[in-house]
Amino acid sequence: MLSVEGLSRSFGSLQAVRDISFRVHPGEIYGLLGPNGAGKTTTISCICGLLRPSSGRIELHGTDLGSQPIAFKRRIGVVPQEIALYGDLSARENLSFWGRLAGLRGSALQRRVTAVLETVGLAERSREPCRKFSGGMKRRLNLAVGMVHEPQLLLLDEPTVGIDVQARINILDVVRDIARRGTAVLYTTHYLEEAQELCDRIGIMDKGKIFAEGDLEHLKGLVGEGQILTLRGGFAADALRPVVAADDTVRIVSLEDGAAMLDIPPHRGEVSSVLSRILGHGLSIDDISIQEPNLQSVFLKLTGRELRD
Amino acid sequence: MRRILTLALHDLRLTAKDRPVLFWMVIMPVGFVFLFGSMGGGERTPRIDLTVVDEDGSFLSGAFAEALGREGFRITRMTPQVADTSAAPDRRLRVPAGFQDSVRAGRQVPVFLDIQSDANAAASFTAELHVQRAIWKTIVNLIASGHELGLAPVRANEPAAPFAVDEVFESAFTAAAARPEIITVEVESGGRGRPVPSGMNHSLPATITLFMLINTGIYGGVFLTQEKQDRVLARQATYPMSPAAILAGKLLGRVLMGLTQALILILAGRFLLGAYLGNSAFGLFAVILCLSFTVAALALFWGAVLRSVEQTTAITLVVSLFLGAIGGCWWPLDVVPAWMRAAGHVSPAAWAMDAFHALISFGAGPGAVLLPCVILVGYGLLFLAVGARLLRFSD
Ligand SMILES: Nc1ncnc2c1ncn2[C@@H]1O[C@H](COP(=O)(O)OP(=O)(O)OP(=O)(O)O)[C@@H](O)[C@H]1O
Ligand SMILES: [Mg+2]
């Protein structure tokens, strides 16, 4: 089990990570969901020993990173946000090199290299220099390097950025499969759907803090049980607020000029009555959508801002 | 330790993957040795040609000719009859009739060294020195064997007691000649006084030094900047190795690059071009190993401080050429003014060249390379310390 306790990291006066704590159990996929600059990479970098935390404690199965860095690193695999590969080497050569650095040798190394090439679907093109690969293929190789030595903890930093659907599906499948075999997976992303689909538990991160964590149901519960009514149009926030406030069963998830997200109780006819009241006040509405609560609304409620892909 | 080796071999593999490497590490430097080796006077080895015309035909004149052979001359023996009819060689040493008898009688006897005016002057100068040394050694051997024969010492103002040249004497003389030298002649002279290393004797070590600087510098520097740029250095830092181990792996990789370059040139020089490499394989290896360390550490330094591949290529190339030039890789420092020679020793290349010249051109033993080696290692440690301090695994 990975245990992060009170982790902080500053760059000068900027606090990139502020006192966060979480655990990732074997076989679990823990997602850190947050926008650009939330502190996801900084968190991962601290856990893989690349950055020294300003404070806090990081342990894996009782091995403390601060006091036993080598023993700790022996058990982890890292897939960095940037593709970090040797472009002049083939997929197979890259995997052999990184596998060897992780401590694999001989036939065990060859076996694992062949296996992960198969897993990420690069077996056919394993002998080409990987600089010729497409973005998606590079991403898959980047992932394969992190898992070739079968680490107990796999750290994945936005592993699906900028790739096509096919490659993305493959990567998510591979990650699920790794977790199923008992690996603890820490997965950072700024894609809501990805976190929603893939992760067993999600930590919602912004400005260096984890605002809430839990499984999807738990997080949705933080917003409310009702439906989410999203409104867009030419209205002012101050004009809408009193109209909504008059009905104390309706909660405001977010509100700004021209955009509102409301949590409506799950009673029959509730949505239409709220809508008619708003329209009755002469507020101009161009676009209406009604959704079940989702991470989008959770994120908005917790951080006060929208998470866009 | 295995991870250090993995990193080191990885650097070698990256070098081998680079297509132009064949040109940069083999074709170009071997071409350099050949080109500059034949420009600078033509002789490939210090085996200077010497024709010995033995007019005496005695045991002692034969022993003297052998002593000359041991001095490193390539001896062609000629009878006086052949010498009269053939064209004059570059350097001819005439041992006159009556040589042995004169020596027996304690009379002074000249040997004549004829040098053609168009013969290589440096080689001829060296030839004179070596003839002197052969004379001294022959005399020493005479005295040594004389003592063993139980002869009375020669008194200065009397003719020496003639000694018998018989089988007993001959075997005693041969035994004396085979012994380690009782007295060795160390020719020490200032820069002007000694022959300037030339031909292959200069071009081979100069090319080794220059191309170790250039190729280890560029490849070693560029690989590290590339690894920083491509984030693979940061990725390496997440593996179970200390930063010191990573650095050690990279240093070792660059040392191996330097050694490979040297080995290519030594093999090509020795077997393809017939170059002479001095008498001390140990001394030669020591210099090359120390120089490899220096250039490896310098490459790490460049890789640590420079940011882009283009910058690193350009800067390491220019600096390597500059260090090579002031360090005597283009022309021997013996031909430049003293102040330039002194200033040139700012370059590690100058110390390497001093050591190589001592071994190859001046016939020195391994002891002569001690100081240059210590200085080369000192430079290496300095570059390594600064490089290690400035290297950032991630930003
Ligand atoms: N080496 C650094 N020096 C200074 N500031 C840094 C450094 N690394 C990160 N930061 C800052 O710390 C904050 C968190 O950055 P971090 O890279 O951890 O965010 P992230 O969640 O990974 O974002 P992204 O989605 O863009 O990758 C940002 O404000 C960033 O500018
Ligand atoms: Mg990031």
Coordinates of C-alpha atoms in Angstrom, one line a residue, chain B:
Chain B
M1 CA 27.3 -1.9 -9.9
R2 CA 25.4 -3.8 -12.6
R3 CA 23.3 -0.7 -13.2
I4 CA 26.4 1.4 -13.6
L5 CA 27.6 -1.0 -16.3
T6 CA 24.2 -1.0 -17.9
L7 CA 24.3 2.8 -18.2
A8 CA 27.9 2.7 -19.5
L9 CA 27.3 0.1 -22.2
H10 CA 24.1 1.9 -23.1
D11 CA 26.2 5.0 -24.0
L12 CA 28.4 2.9 -26.1
R13 CA 25.5 1.4 -27.9
L14 CA 24.0 4.8 -28.6
T15 CA 27.4 5.8 -30.1
A16 CA 27.5 2.7 -32.3
K17 CA 23.9 3.4 -33.4
D18 CA 24.9 6.8 -34.8
R19 CA 25.6 6.4 -38.5
P20 CA 28.4 8.9 -39.0
V21 CA 30.3 7.4 -36.1
L22 CA 32.3 5.2 -38.5
F23 CA 33.4 8.3 -40.3
W24 CA 34.2 10.3 -37.1
M25 CA 35.8 7.6 -35.1
V26 CA 37.5 5.5 -37.8
I27 CA 37.9 6.9 -41.3
M28 CA 38.6 10.5 -40.4
P29 CA 41.2 10.0 -37.6
V30 CA 43.0 7.2 -39.4
G31 CA 43.1 9.4 -42.4
F32 CA 44.6 12.1 -40.2
V33 CA 47.3 9.9 -38.9
F34 CA 48.3 8.8 -42.4
L35 CA 48.1 12.3 -43.9
F36 CA 50.0 14.2 -41.3
G37 CA 52.3 11.2 -40.6
S38 CA 53.5 11.3 -44.2
M39 CA 53.6 15.1 -44.4
G40 CA 55.9 15.4 -41.5
G41 CA 59.0 13.8 -42.9
G42 CA 57.8 10.4 -44.0
E43 CA 59.5 8.1 -41.6
R44 CA 56.9 6.0 -39.8
T45 CA 59.0 4.7 -36.9
P46 CA 62.0 6.0 -35.1
R47 CA 64.0 3.2 -36.7
I48 CA 66.3 5.4 -38.5
D49 CA 68.0 3.9 -41.5
L50 CA 71.8 3.6 -41.2
T51 CA 74.1 1.9 -43.6
V52 CA 77.2 0.5 -41.9
V53 CA 80.2 -0.1 -44.0
D54 CA 82.4 -2.4 -42.1
E55 CA 85.9 -2.1 -43.5
D56 CA 87.4 -3.9 -40.5
G57 CA 85.4 -7.0 -40.5
S58 CA 86.5 -7.9 -37.0
F59 CA 84.6 -9.2 -34.0
L60 CA 84.6 -5.8 -32.4
S61 CA 83.3 -4.0 -35.4
G62 CA 80.5 -6.6 -35.6
A63 CA 79.7 -6.1 -31.9
F64 CA 79.6 -2.3 -32.5
A65 CA 77.2 -2.7 -35.4
E66 CA 75.0 -4.8 -33.2
A67 CA 75.1 -2.2 -30.5
L68 CA 73.9 0.3 -33.2
G69 CA 71.0 -2.1 -34.0
R70 CA 70.0 -2.1 -30.4
E71 CA 69.9 1.7 -30.4
G72 CA 66.9 1.5 -32.7
F73 CA 68.7 1.9 -36.1
R74 CA 67.5 -0.1 -39.0
I75 CA 71.0 -1.3 -40.0
T76 CA 72.0 -2.2 -43.5
R77 CA 75.4 -3.7 -43.6
M78 CA 77.6 -3.3 -46.6
T79 CA 81.0 -4.5 -47.5
P80 CA 83.3 -1.8 -48.8
Q81 CA 83.1 -3.3 -52.3
V82 CA 79.4 -2.9 -52.5
A83 CA 79.5 0.5 -50.9
D84 CA 81.8 1.8 -53.6
T85 CA 79.5 0.8 -56.4
S86 CA 76.1 1.7 -54.9
A87 CA 74.5 5.1 -54.6
A88 CA 75.2 7.0 -51.4
P89 CA 72.6 6.2 -48.7
D90 CA 71.1 8.9 -46.5
R91 CA 73.3 8.1 -43.6
R92 CA 76.4 6.0 -43.8
L93 CA 78.7 5.0 -40.9
R94 CA 82.1 3.8 -42.0
V95 CA 84.1 1.7 -39.6
P96 CA 87.6 1.9 -40.8
A97 CA 90.0 -1.0 -41.3
G98 CA 92.1 -1.5 -38.2
F99 CA 89.2 -0.5 -35.8
Q100 CA 89.7 -3.5 -33.5
D101 CA 93.4 -3.3 -33.5
S102 CA 93.4 0.4 -32.7
V103 CA 91.0 -0.3 -29.8
R104 CA 93.2 -3.1 -28.6
A105 CA 96.2 -0.8 -28.7
G106 CA 94.3 1.9 -26.9
R107 CA 94.7 4.3 -29.9
Q108 CA 91.9 6.7 -30.7
V109 CA 90.0 5.6 -33.8
P110 CA 87.4 7.6 -35.6
V111 CA 84.3 6.2 -37.1
F112 CA 82.8 8.3 -39.9
L113 CA 79.2 9.3 -40.2
D114 CA 78.3 10.6 -43.6
I115 CA 75.0 12.3 -44.0
Q116 CA 73.5 13.3 -47.3
S117 CA 72.4 16.9 -47.2
D118 CA 68.9 16.1 -48.2
A119 CA 68.4 13.4 -45.5
N120 CA 65.8 14.2 -42.8
A121 CA 67.7 16.5 -40.5
A122 CA 65.8 15.5 -37.3
A123 CA 66.5 11.8 -38.0
S124 CA 70.2 12.6 -38.7
F125 CA 70.5 14.5 -35.5
T126 CA 69.0 11.6 -33.6
A127 CA 71.3 9.3 -35.5
E128 CA 74.3 11.2 -34.2
L129 CA 73.1 10.8 -30.6
H130 CA 72.5 7.1 -31.0
V131 CA 75.9 6.5 -32.6
Q132 CA 77.4 8.2 -29.6
R133 CA 75.4 6.0 -27.3
A134 CA 76.4 2.8 -29.2
I135 CA 80.0 3.9 -28.8
W136 CA 79.6 4.4 -25.1
K137 CA 77.9 1.1 -24.6
T138 CA 80.5 -0.8 -26.5
I139 CA 83.2 0.8 -24.4
V140 CA 81.3 -0.1 -21.2
N141 CA 80.9 -3.6 -22.4
L142 CA 84.6 -3.8 -23.2
I143 CA 85.5 -2.6 -19.7
A144 CA 83.0 -4.9 -18.1
S145 CA 84.2 -7.9 -20.0
G146 CA 87.7 -6.9 -19.5
H147 CA 87.2 -6.9 -15.7
E148 CA 85.8 -10.3 -16.0
L149 CA 88.9 -11.4 -17.9
G150 CA 90.9 -10.1 -14.9
L151 CA 92.8 -7.5 -16.9
A152 CA 94.6 -4.7 -15.1
P153 CA 92.9 -1.3 -15.3
V154 CA 94.3 1.0 -18.0
R155 CA 96.5 3.8 -16.8
A156 CA 95.9 7.1 -18.4
N157 CA 99.3 8.0 -19.6
E158 CA 100.3 4.5 -20.8
P159 CA 99.1 2.7 -23.8
A160 CA 96.6 0.1 -22.7
A161 CA 97.8 -3.4 -22.3
P162 CA 96.6 -5.1 -25.4
F163 CA 94.1 -7.8 -24.7
A164 CA 93.5 -11.0 -26.5
V165 CA 90.5 -11.3 -28.7
D166 CA 89.7 -14.9 -28.3
E167 CA 86.7 -17.1 -27.6
V168 CA 86.9 -16.4 -23.9
F169 CA 86.8 -12.7 -24.5
E170 CA 84.1 -13.0 -27.1
S171 CA 81.7 -14.9 -24.8
A172 CA 82.5 -12.5 -21.9
F173 CA 81.8 -9.5 -24.1
T174 CA 78.5 -11.0 -25.4
A175 CA 77.5 -11.8 -21.8
A176 CA 78.3 -8.2 -20.8
A177 CA 76.3 -6.8 -23.7
A178 CA 73.3 -9.0 -22.8
R179 CA 73.2 -7.7 -19.2
P180 CA 71.2 -4.8 -18.2
E181 CA 73.2 -1.7 -18.8
I182 CA 75.6 -0.8 -16.2
I183 CA 75.6 2.8 -17.2
T184 CA 72.8 4.3 -19.1
V185 CA 73.0 7.4 -21.1
E186 CA 70.2 9.8 -20.5
V187 CA 70.2 12.5 -23.1
E188 CA 68.5 15.4 -21.5
S189 CA 68.4 18.7 -23.3
G190 CA 66.2 21.7 -23.6
G191 CA 63.4 22.0 -26.2
R192 CA 65.7 23.1 -28.9
G193 CA 68.3 20.5 -28.2
R194 CA 66.2 17.4 -28.8
P195 CA 64.8 16.3 -32.1
V196 CA 61.3 17.5 -32.8
P197 CA 58.8 14.6 -32.9
S198 CA 57.8 14.2 -36.5
G199 CA 56.0 12.0 -38.9
M200 CA 53.9 9.2 -37.5
N201 CA 55.6 9.7 -34.2
H202 CA 53.8 12.9 -33.9
S203 CA 50.7 12.4 -35.9
L204 CA 49.5 9.2 -34.2
P205 CA 49.5 10.4 -30.6
A206 CA 48.3 13.8 -31.8
T207 CA 45.4 12.3 -33.6
I208 CA 44.6 10.0 -30.6
T209 CA 44.5 13.0 -28.3
L210 CA 42.6 15.2 -30.6
F211 CA 39.9 12.7 -31.6
M212 CA 39.5 11.5 -28.0
L213 CA 38.8 15.2 -27.2
I214 CA 36.5 15.7 -30.1
N215 CA 34.5 12.5 -30.2
T216 CA 34.2 11.8 -26.5
G217 CA 33.4 15.5 -26.1
I218 CA 30.7 15.7 -28.7
Y219 CA 29.1 12.3 -28.3
G220 CA 29.5 12.3 -24.5
G221 CA 28.3 15.9 -24.2
V222 CA 25.4 15.6 -26.7
F223 CA 24.1 12.3 -25.2
L224 CA 23.7 14.0 -21.9
T225 CA 22.0 17.1 -23.2
Q226 CA 19.8 14.9 -25.3
E227 CA 18.9 12.9 -22.2
K228 CA 18.1 16.0 -20.3
Q229 CA 16.0 17.3 -23.2
D230 CA 14.1 14.0 -23.8
R231 CA 13.5 13.6 -20.0
V232 CA 15.1 10.3 -20.0
L233 CA 17.7 11.5 -17.5
A234 CA 14.8 12.4 -15.1
R235 CA 13.3 9.0 -15.8
Q236 CA 16.6 7.3 -14.9
A237 CA 16.6 9.1 -11.6
T238 CA 13.4 7.2 -10.7
Y239 CA 15.2 3.9 -10.9
P240 CA 16.9 2.3 -7.9
M241 CA 20.2 4.1 -8.2
S242 CA 21.8 6.9 -6.4
P243 CA 22.6 10.1 -8.3
A244 CA 26.3 9.2 -7.8
A245 CA 25.7 5.8 -9.4
I246 CA 24.0 7.4 -12.4
L247 CA 26.9 9.8 -12.8
A248 CA 29.4 6.9 -12.4
G249 CA 27.6 5.0 -15.2
K250 CA 27.8 7.9 -17.5
L251 CA 31.4 8.6 -16.7
L252 CA 32.3 5.0 -17.3
G253 CA 30.5 5.1 -20.6
R254 CA 32.5 8.1 -21.7
V255 CA 35.8 6.6 -20.6
L256 CA 34.9 3.5 -22.7
M257 CA 34.2 5.8 -25.7
G258 CA 37.6 7.4 -25.2
L259 CA 39.4 4.0 -24.9
T260 CA 37.6 2.8 -28.0
Q261 CA 38.8 5.7 -30.0
A262 CA 42.3 5.2 -28.8
L263 CA 42.2 1.5 -29.5
I264 CA 41.0 2.1 -33.0
L265 CA 43.9 4.4 -33.7
I266 CA 46.5 2.3 -32.0
L267 CA 45.4 -0.8 -34.0
A268 CA 45.2 1.1 -37.2
G269 CA 48.5 2.9 -36.5
R270 CA 50.3 -0.2 -35.6
F271 CA 49.1 -2.7 -38.1
L272 CA 47.9 -0.6 -41.0
L273 CA 50.4 2.2 -41.0
G274 CA 53.3 0.5 -39.2
A275 CA 53.6 3.2 -36.5
Y276 CA 56.0 2.9 -33.6
L277 CA 54.5 3.1 -30.2
G278 CA 57.5 3.3 -27.9
N279 CA 58.8 0.6 -25.6
S280 CA 56.4 0.8 -22.7
A281 CA 53.0 -0.6 -23.3
F282 CA 52.2 0.0 -19.7
G283 CA 53.1 3.7 -19.9
L284 CA 51.1 4.0 -23.1
F285 CA 48.1 2.4 -21.5
A286 CA 48.4 4.6 -18.4
V287 CA 48.4 7.8 -20.5
I288 CA 45.4 6.7 -22.6
L289 CA 43.5 5.7 -19.5
C290 CA 44.1 8.9 -17.8
L291 CA 43.3 10.9 -20.9
S292 CA 40.1 8.9 -21.3
F293 CA 39.1 9.9 -17.8
T294 CA 39.9 13.6 -18.5
V295 CA 37.9 13.7 -21.7
A296 CA 35.0 11.7 -20.2
A297 CA 34.7 14.1 -17.3
L298 CA 35.0 17.1 -19.6
A299 CA 32.1 15.6 -21.7
L300 CA 30.0 15.2 -18.6
F301 CA 30.7 18.8 -17.7
W302 CA 29.6 20.0 -21.1
G303 CA 26.5 17.8 -21.0
A304 CA 25.7 19.2 -17.5
V305 CA 26.0 22.9 -18.3
L306 CA 24.7 23.1 -21.9
R307 CA 21.1 23.0 -22.8
S308 CA 20.6 22.1 -26.4
V309 CA 22.1 19.5 -28.7
E310 CA 23.1 22.0 -31.3
Q311 CA 24.8 24.2 -28.7
T312 CA 26.7 21.2 -27.3
T313 CA 27.8 20.0 -30.7
A314 CA 29.1 23.4 -31.7
I315 CA 30.8 24.3 -28.4
T316 CA 32.4 21.0 -27.7
L317 CA 33.8 20.8 -31.3
V318 CA 35.3 24.3 -31.1
V319 CA 36.7 23.8 -27.6
S320 CA 38.1 20.4 -28.5
L321 CA 39.9 21.9 -31.6
F322 CA 41.2 24.8 -29.5
L323 CA 42.5 22.6 -26.7
G324 CA 44.0 20.3 -29.3
A325 CA 45.7 23.2 -31.1
I326 CA 47.2 24.9 -28.0
G327 CA 48.1 21.5 -26.6
G328 CA 50.3 20.6 -29.5
C329 CA 48.0 18.2 -31.5
W330 CA 48.4 20.1 -34.8
W331 CA 52.1 20.9 -34.5
P332 CA 54.5 19.8 -31.8
L333 CA 54.9 22.3 -29.0
D334 CA 58.7 22.0 -29.5
V335 CA 58.4 24.3 -32.5
V336 CA 56.6 27.1 -30.8
P337 CA 58.1 29.8 -28.5
A338 CA 58.6 29.0 -24.9
W339 CA 55.7 31.2 -23.7
M340 CA 53.3 29.5 -26.0
R341 CA 54.6 26.1 -24.9
A342 CA 54.0 27.1 -21.3
A343 CA 50.5 28.6 -22.0
G344 CA 49.6 25.5 -24.0
H345 CA 49.9 23.4 -20.9
V346 CA 46.6 24.9 -19.8
S347 CA 45.2 22.3 -22.1
P348 CA 45.1 18.7 -20.9
A349 CA 46.1 17.8 -24.5
A350 CA 49.5 19.3 -23.9
W351 CA 50.2 17.0 -21.0
A352 CA 49.0 14.0 -22.9
M353 CA 51.2 14.9 -25.8
D354 CA 54.2 15.4 -23.5
A355 CA 53.6 11.8 -22.2
F356 CA 53.2 10.3 -25.6
H357 CA 56.3 12.1 -27.0
A358 CA 58.3 10.9 -24.1
L359 CA 57.3 7.3 -24.8
I360 CA 57.3 7.3 -28.5
S361 CA 59.9 9.9 -29.7
F362 CA 62.3 10.0 -26.8
G363 CA 62.3 6.4 -25.8
A364 CA 61.4 7.1 -22.2
G365 CA 60.1 4.4 -19.8
P366 CA 56.7 4.5 -17.9
G367 CA 58.2 6.7 -15.2
A368 CA 58.2 9.6 -17.6
V369 CA 54.4 9.7 -17.9
L370 CA 53.7 9.9 -14.1
L371 CA 53.5 13.6 -13.9
P372 CA 51.4 14.1 -17.0
C373 CA 49.1 11.3 -15.8
V374 CA 48.7 12.9 -12.4
I375 CA 47.8 16.2 -14.0
L376 CA 45.4 14.6 -16.5
V377 CA 43.6 12.9 -13.6
G378 CA 43.6 16.2 -11.7
Y379 CA 41.9 17.9 -14.6
G380 CA 39.4 15.1 -14.8
L381 CA 38.5 15.4 -11.1
L382 CA 38.0 19.1 -11.5
F383 CA 35.7 18.7 -14.5
L384 CA 33.8 15.9 -12.8
A385 CA 33.3 17.9 -9.6
V386 CA 32.0 20.9 -11.4
G387 CA 29.8 18.9 -13.8
A388 CA 28.3 16.8 -11.0
R389 CA 27.4 20.0 -9.1
L390 CA 25.7 21.6 -12.0
L391 CA 23.9 18.6 -13.4
R392 CA 20.1 18.8 -12.8
F393 CA 18.3 15.5 -13.3
S394 CA 15.0 17.3 -13.7
D395 CA 13.9 20.9 -13.8

